[in-house]
Short mmCIF file of N, CA and C in Angstrom, two decimals:
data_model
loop_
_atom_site.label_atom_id
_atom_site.label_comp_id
_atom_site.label_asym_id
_atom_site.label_seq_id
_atom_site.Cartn_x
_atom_site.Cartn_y
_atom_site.Cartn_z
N UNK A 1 81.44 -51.08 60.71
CA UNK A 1 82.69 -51.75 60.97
C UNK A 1 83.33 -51.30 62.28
N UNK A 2 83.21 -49.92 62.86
CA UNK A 2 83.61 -49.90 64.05
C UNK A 2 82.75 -49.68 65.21
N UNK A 3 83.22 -50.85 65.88
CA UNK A 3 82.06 -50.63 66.96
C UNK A 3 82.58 -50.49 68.47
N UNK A 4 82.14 -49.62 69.30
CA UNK A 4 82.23 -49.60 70.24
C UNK A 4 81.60 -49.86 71.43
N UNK A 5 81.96 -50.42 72.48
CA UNK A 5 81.22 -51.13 73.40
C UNK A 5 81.74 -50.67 74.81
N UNK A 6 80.39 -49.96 75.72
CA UNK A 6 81.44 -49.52 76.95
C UNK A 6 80.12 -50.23 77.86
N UNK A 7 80.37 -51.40 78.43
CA UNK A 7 80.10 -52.41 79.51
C UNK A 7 78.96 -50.99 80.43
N UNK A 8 78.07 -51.53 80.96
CA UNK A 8 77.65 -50.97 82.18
C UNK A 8 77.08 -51.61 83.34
N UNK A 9 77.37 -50.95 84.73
CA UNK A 9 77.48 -52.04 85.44
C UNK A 9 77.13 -50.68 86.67
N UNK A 10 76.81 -51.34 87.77
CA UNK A 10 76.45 -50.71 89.10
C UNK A 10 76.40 -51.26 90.09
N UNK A 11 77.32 -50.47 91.35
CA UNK A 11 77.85 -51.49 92.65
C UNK A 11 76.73 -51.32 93.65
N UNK A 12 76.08 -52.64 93.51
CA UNK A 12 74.95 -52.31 94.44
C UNK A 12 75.37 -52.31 96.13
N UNK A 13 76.75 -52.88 96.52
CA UNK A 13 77.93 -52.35 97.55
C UNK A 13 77.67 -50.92 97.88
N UNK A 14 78.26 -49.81 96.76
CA UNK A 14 78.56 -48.48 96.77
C UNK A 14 77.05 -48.07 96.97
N UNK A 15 75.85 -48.43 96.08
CA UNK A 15 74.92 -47.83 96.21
C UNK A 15 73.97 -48.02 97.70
N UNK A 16 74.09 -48.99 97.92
CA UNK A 16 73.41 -49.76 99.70
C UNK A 16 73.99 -48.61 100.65
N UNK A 17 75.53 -48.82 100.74
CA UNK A 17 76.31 -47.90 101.80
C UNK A 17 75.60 -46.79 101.71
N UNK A 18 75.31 -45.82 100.22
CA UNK A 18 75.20 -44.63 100.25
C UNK A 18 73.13 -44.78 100.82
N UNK A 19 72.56 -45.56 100.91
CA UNK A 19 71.51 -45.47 100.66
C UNK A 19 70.84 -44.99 102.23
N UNK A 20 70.11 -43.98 101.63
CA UNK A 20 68.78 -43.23 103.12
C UNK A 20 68.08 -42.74 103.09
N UNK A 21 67.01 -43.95 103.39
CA UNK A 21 65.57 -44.14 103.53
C UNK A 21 65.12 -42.70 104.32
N UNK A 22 63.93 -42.04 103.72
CA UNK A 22 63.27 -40.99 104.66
C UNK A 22 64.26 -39.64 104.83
N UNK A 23 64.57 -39.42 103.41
CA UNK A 23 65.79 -38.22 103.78
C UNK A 23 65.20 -37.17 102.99
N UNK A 24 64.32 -35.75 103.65
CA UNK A 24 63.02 -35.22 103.49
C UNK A 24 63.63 -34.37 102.88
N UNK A 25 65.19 -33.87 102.49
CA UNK A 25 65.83 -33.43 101.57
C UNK A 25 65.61 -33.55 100.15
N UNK A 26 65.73 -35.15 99.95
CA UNK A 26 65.04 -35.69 98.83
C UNK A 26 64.11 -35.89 98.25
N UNK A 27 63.52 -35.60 99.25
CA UNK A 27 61.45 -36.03 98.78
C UNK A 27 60.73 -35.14 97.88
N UNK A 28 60.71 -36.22 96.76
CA UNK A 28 60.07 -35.00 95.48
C UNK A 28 59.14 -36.24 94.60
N UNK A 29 58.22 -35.96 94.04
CA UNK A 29 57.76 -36.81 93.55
C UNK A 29 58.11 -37.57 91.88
N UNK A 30 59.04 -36.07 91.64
CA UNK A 30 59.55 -36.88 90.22
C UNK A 30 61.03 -35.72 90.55
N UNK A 31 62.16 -36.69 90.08
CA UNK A 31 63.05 -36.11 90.20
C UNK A 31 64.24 -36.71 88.52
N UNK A 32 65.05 -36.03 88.09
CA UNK A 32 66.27 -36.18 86.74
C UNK A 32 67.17 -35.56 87.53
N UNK A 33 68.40 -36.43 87.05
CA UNK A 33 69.46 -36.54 87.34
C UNK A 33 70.19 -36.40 85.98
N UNK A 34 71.19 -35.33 85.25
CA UNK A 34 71.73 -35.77 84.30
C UNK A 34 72.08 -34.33 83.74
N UNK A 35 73.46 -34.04 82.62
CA UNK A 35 73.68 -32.82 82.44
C UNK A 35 72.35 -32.05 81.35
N UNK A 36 72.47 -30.79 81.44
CA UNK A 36 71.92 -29.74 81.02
C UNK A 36 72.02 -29.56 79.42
N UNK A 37 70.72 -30.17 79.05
CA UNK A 37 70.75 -29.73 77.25
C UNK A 37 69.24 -29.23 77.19
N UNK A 38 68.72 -28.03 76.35
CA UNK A 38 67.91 -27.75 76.29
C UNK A 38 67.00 -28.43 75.93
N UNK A 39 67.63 -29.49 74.75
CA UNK A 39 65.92 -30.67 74.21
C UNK A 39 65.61 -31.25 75.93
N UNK A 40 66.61 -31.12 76.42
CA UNK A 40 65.96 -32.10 77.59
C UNK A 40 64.56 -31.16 78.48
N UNK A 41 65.34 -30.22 78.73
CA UNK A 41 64.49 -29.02 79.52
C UNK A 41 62.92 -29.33 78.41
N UNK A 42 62.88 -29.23 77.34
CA UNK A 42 61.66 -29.11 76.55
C UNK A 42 61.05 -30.20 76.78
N UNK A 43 61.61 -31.41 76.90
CA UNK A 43 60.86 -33.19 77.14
C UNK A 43 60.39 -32.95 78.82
N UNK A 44 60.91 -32.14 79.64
CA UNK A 44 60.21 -32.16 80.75
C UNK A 44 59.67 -31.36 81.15
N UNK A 45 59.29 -30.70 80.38
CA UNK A 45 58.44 -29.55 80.23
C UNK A 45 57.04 -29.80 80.75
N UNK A 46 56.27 -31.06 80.85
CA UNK A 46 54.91 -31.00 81.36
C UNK A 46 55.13 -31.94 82.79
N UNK A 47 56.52 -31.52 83.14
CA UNK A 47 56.61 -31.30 84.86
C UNK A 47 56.41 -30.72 85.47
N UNK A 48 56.30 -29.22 84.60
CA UNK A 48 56.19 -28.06 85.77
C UNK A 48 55.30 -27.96 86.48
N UNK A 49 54.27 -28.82 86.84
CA UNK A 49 52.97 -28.26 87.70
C UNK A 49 53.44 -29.88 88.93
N UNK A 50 54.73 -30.02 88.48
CA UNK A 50 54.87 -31.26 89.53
C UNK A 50 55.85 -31.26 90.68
N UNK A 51 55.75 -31.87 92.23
CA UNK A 51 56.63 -31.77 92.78
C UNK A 51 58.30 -32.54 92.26
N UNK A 52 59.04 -31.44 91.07
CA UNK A 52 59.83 -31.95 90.26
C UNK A 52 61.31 -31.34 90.46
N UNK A 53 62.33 -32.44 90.87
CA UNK A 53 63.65 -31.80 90.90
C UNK A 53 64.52 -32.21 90.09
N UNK A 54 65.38 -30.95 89.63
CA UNK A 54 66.56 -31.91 88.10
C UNK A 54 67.58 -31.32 88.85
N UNK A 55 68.50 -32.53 88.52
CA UNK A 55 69.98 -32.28 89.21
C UNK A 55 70.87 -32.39 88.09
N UNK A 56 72.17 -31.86 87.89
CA UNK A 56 73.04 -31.81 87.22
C UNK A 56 74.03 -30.68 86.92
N UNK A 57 74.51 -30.73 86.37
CA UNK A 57 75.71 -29.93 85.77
C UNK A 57 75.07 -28.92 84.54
N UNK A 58 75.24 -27.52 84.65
CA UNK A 58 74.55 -27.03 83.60
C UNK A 58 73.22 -26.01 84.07
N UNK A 59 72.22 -26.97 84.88
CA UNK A 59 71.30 -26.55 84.88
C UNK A 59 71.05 -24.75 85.72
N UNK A 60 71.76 -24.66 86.15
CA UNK A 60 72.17 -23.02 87.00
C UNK A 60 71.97 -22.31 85.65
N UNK A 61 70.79 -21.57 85.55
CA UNK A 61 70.34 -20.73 84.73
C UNK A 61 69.83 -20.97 83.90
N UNK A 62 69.31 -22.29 83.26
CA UNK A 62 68.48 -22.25 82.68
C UNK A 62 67.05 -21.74 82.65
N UNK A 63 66.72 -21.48 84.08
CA UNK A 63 65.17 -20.45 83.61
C UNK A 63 65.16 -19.46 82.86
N UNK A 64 66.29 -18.76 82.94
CA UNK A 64 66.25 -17.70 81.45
C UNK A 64 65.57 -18.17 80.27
N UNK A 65 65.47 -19.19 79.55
CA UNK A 65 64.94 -19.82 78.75
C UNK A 65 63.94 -20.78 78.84
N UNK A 66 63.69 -21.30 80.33
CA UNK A 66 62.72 -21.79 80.42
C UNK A 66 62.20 -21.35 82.14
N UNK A 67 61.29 -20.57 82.18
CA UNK A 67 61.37 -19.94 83.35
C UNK A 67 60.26 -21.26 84.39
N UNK A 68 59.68 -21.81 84.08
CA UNK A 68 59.13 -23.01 84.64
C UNK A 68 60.24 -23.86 85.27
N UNK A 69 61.21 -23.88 85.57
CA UNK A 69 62.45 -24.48 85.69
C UNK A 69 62.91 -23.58 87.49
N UNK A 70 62.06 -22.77 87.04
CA UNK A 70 62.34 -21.38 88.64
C UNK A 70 62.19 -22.30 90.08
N UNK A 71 63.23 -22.59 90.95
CA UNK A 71 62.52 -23.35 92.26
C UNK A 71 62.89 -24.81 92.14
N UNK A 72 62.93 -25.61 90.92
CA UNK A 72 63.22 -27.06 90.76
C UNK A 72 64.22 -27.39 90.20
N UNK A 73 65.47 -26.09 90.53
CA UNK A 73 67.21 -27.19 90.04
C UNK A 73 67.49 -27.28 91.52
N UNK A 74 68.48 -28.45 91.42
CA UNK A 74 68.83 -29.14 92.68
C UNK A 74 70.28 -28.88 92.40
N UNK A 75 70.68 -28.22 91.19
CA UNK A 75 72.39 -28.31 90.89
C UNK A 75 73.20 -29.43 90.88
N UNK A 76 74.29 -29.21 90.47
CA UNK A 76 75.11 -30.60 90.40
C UNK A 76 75.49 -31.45 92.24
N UNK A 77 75.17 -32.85 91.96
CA UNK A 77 75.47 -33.68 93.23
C UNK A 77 76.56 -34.26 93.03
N UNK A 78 77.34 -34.57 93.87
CA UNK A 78 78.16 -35.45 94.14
C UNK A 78 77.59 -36.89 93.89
N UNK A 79 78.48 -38.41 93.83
CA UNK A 79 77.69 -39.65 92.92
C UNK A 79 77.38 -40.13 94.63
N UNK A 80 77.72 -40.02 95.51
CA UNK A 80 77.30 -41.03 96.70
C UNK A 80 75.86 -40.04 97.00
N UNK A 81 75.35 -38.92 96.74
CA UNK A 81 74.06 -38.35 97.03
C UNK A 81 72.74 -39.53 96.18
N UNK A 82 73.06 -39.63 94.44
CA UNK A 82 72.43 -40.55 93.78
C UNK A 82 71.43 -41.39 94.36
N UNK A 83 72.02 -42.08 95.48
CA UNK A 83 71.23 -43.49 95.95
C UNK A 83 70.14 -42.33 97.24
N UNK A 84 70.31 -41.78 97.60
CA UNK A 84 69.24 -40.76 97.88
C UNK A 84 67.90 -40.29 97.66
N UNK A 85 68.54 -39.10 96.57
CA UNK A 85 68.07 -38.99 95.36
C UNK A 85 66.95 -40.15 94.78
N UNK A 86 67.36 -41.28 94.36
CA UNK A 86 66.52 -42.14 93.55
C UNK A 86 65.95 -42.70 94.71
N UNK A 87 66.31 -43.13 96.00
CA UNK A 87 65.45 -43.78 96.94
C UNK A 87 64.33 -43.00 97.23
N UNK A 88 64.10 -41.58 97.39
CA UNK A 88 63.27 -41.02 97.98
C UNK A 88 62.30 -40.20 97.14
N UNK A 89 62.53 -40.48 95.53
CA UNK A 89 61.40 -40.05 95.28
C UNK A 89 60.81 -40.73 94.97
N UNK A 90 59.43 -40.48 94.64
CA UNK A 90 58.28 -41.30 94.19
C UNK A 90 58.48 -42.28 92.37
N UNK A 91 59.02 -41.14 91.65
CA UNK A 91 59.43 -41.31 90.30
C UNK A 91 60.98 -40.40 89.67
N UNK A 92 61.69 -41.48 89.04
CA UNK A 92 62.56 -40.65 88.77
C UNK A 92 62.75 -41.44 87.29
N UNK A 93 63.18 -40.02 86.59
CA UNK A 93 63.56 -40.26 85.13
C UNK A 93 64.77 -41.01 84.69
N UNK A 94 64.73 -42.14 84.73
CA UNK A 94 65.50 -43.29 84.40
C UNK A 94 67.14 -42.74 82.86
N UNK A 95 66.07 -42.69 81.79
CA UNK A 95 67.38 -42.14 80.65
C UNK A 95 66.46 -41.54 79.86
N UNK A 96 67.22 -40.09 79.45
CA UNK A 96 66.75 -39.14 79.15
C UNK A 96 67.39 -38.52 77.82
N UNK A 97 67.36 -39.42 76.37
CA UNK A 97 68.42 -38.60 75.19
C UNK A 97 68.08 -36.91 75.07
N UNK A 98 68.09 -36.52 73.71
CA UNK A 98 68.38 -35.44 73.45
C UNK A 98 66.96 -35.26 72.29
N UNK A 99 66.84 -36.06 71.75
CA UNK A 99 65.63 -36.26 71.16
C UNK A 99 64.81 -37.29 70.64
N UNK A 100 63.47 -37.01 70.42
CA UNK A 100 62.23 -37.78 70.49
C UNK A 100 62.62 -38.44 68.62
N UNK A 101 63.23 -37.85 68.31
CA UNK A 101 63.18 -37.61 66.18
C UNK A 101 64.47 -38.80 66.34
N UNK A 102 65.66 -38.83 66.77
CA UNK A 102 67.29 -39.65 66.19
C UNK A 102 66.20 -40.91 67.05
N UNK A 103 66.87 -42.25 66.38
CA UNK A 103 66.15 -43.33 66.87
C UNK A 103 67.27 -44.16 67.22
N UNK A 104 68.40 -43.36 68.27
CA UNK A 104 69.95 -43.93 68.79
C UNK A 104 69.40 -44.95 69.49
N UNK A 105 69.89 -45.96 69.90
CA UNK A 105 69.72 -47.05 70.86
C UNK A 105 70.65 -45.96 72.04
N UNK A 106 70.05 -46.48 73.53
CA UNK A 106 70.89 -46.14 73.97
C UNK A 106 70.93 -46.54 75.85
N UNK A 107 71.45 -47.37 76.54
CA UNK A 107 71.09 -47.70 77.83
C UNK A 107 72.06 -47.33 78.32
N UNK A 108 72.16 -46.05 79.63
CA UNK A 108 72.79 -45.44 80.44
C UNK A 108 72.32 -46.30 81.55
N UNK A 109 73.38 -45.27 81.99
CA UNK A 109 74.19 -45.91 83.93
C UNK A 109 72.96 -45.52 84.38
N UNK A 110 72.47 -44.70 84.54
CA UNK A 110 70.91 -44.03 85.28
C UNK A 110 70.21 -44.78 85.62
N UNK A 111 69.52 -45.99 84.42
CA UNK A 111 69.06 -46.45 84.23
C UNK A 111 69.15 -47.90 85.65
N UNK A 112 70.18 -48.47 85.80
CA UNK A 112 70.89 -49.37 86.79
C UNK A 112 70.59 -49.01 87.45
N UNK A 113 70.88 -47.40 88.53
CA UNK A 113 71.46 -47.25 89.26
C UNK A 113 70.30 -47.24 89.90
N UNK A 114 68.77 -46.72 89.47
CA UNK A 114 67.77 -46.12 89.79
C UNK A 114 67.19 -48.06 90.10
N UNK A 115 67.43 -48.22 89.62
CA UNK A 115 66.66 -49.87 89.73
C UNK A 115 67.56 -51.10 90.93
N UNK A 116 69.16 -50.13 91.37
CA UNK A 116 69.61 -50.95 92.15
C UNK A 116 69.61 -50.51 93.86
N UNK A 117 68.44 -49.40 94.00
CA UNK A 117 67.87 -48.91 94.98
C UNK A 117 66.09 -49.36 95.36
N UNK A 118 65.79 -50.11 93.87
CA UNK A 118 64.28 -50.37 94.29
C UNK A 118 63.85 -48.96 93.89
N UNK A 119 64.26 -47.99 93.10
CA UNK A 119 63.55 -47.15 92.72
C UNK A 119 62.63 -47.21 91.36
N UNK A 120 61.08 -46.72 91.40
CA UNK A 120 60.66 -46.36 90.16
C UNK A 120 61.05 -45.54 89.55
N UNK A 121 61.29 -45.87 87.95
CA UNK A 121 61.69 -45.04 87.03
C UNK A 121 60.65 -44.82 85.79
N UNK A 122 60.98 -44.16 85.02
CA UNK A 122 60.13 -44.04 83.52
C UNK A 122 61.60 -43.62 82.96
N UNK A 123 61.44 -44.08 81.49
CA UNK A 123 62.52 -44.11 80.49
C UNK A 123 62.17 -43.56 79.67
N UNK A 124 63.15 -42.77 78.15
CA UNK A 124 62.70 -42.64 77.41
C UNK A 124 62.86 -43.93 76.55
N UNK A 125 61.71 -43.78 75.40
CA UNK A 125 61.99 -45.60 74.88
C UNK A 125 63.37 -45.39 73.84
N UNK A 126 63.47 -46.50 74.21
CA UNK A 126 64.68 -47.15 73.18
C UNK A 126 65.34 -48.91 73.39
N UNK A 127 65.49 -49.36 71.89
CA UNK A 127 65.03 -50.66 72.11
C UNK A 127 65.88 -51.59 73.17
N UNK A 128 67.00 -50.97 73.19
CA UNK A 128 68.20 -51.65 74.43
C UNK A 128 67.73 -51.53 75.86
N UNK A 129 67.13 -50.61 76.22
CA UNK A 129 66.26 -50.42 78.08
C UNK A 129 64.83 -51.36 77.50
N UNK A 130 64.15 -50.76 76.47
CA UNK A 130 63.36 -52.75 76.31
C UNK A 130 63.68 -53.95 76.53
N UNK A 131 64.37 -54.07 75.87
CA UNK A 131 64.85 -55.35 75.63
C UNK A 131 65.62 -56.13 77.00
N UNK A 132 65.97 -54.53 77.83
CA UNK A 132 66.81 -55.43 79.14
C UNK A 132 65.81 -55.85 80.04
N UNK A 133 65.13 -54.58 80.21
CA UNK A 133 64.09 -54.23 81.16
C UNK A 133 63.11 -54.45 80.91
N UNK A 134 62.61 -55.25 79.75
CA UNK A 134 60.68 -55.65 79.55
C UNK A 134 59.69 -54.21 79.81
N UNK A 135 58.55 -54.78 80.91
CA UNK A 135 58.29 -54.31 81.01
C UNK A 135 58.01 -53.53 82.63
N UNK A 136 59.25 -53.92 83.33
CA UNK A 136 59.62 -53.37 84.24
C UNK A 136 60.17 -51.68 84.68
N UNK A 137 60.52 -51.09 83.40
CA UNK A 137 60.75 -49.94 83.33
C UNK A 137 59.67 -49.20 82.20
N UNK A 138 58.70 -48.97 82.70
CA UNK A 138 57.76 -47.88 82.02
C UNK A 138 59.00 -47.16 80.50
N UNK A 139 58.31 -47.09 79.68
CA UNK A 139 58.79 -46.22 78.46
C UNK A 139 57.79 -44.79 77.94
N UNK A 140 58.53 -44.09 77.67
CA UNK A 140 57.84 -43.30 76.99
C UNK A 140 58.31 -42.18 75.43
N UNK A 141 57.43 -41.90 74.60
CA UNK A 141 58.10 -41.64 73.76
C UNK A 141 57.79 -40.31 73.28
N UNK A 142 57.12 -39.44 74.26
CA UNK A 142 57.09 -38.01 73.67
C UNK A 142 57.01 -37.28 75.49
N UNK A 143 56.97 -36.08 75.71
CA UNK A 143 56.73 -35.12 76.46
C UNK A 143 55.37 -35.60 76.74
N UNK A 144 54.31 -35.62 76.07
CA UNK A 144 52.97 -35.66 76.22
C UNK A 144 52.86 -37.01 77.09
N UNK A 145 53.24 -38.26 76.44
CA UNK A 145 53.43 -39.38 76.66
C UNK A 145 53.88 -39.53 78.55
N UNK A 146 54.87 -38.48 78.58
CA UNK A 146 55.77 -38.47 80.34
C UNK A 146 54.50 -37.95 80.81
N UNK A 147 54.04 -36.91 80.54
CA UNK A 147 53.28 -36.48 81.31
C UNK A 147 52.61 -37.52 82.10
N UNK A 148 51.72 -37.99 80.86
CA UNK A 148 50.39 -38.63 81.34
C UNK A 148 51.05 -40.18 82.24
N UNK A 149 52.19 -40.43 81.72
CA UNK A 149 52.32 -41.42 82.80
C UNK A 149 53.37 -40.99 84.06
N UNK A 150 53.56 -39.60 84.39
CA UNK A 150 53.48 -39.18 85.32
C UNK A 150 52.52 -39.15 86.40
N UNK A 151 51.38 -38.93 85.75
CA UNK A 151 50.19 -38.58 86.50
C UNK A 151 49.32 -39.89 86.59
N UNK A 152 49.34 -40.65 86.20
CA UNK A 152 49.00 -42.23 86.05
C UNK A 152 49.47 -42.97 87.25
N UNK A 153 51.00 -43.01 87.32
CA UNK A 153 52.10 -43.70 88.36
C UNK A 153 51.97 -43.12 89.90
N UNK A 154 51.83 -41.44 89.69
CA UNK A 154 51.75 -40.83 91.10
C UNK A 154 50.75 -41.24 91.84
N UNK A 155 49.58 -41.85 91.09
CA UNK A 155 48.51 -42.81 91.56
C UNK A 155 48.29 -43.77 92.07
N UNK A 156 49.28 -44.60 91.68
CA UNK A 156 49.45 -45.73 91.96
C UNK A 156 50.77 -46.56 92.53
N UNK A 157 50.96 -46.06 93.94
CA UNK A 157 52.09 -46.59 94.55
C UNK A 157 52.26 -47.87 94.92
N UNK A 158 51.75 -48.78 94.10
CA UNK A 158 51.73 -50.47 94.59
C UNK A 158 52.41 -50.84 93.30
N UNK A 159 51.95 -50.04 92.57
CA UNK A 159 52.17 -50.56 90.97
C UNK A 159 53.72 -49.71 91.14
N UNK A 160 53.66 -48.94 91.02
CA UNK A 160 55.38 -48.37 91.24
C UNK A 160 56.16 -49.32 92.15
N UNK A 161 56.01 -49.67 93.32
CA UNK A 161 56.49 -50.61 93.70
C UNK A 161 57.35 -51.85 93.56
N UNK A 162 55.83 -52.34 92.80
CA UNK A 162 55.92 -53.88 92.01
C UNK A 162 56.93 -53.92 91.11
N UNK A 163 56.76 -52.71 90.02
CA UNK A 163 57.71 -52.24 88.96
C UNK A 163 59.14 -52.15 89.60
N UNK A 164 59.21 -51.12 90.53
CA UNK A 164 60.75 -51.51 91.14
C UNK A 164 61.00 -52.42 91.40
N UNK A 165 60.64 -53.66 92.40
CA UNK A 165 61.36 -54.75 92.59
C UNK A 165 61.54 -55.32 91.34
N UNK A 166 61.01 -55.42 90.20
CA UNK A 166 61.08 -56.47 89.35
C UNK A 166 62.32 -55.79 88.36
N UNK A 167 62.20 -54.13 88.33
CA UNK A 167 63.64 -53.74 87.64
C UNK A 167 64.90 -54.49 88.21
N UNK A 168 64.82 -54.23 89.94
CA UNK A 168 65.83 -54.52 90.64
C UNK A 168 66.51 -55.71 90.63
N UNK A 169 65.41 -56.94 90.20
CA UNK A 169 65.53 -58.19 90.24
C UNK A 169 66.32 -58.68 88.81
N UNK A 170 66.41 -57.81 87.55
CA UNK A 170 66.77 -57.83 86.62
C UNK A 170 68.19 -57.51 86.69
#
């Protein structure tokens, strides 16, 4: 009976202005954007052998607990860095819950923002980023699962490509 509904939306205005191509700052081949919860650190866990950067709030010290994490926080950004960020890497983690087990629906801003730069993403699945995004945004539904289509995608930069314009076009 109660439902709540919070619209999402992304200024592809704000994101264009902020946007720059070839900014070697950014250049990583898989990069997350998003605050600091440990299930998350564990779902990207078979990044560590990757050129991999996580940005957010939080993440300053987490190698204590996950020492694979040593070298690849980027710390919290400011929102005009974002279109950066998602332009210049190869793959970036689109939406990222808390766990693989609750079966929340759930489509974040990330998700937009990464697709209103022409960036490739991978998602975690859930049926609302289906249902918007087909099969324009890669899904995945375990750690094991990211991996391998980590290492699949880094392969294939035409197909990443293709996949972005057609998010973007959505």
């Amino acid at each position: 009976d109660n439902i709540t509904m919070i619209p999402l939306a992304s200024s592809s205005k704000f994101f264009n202005d902020q946007l720059a191509l070839d900014d070697d700052k950014h250049k990583h081949d898989v990069v997350f954007v998003g605050l600091y919860k440990p299930e998350r650190a564990k779902i990207l866990e078979p990044l560590k052998d990757f050129d991999f950067r996580v940005y957010g709030h939080g993440w300053d010290g987490a190698e204590k607990d996950f020492p694979w994490l040593t070298g690849k926080i980027g710390g919290p950004v400011p929102v005009e860095e974002l279109p950066k960020i998602f332009s210049n890497a190869k793959i970036a983690i689109g939406s990222l819950g808390i766990s693989f087990e609750r079966d929340l629906p759930t489509l974040t801003q990330r998700v937009f923002d990464i697709a209103l730069v022409n960036g490739f993403q991978l998602s975690q699945w859930n049926p609302l980023t289906e249902s918007t995004f087909g099969d324009a945004v890669p899904l995945f539904k375990s750690s094991d699962e990211l991996g391998s289509k980590i290492r699949y995608y880094l392969d294939k930069p035409d197909e990443r490509a293709n996949l972005a314009r057609r998010a973007f076009a959505i």
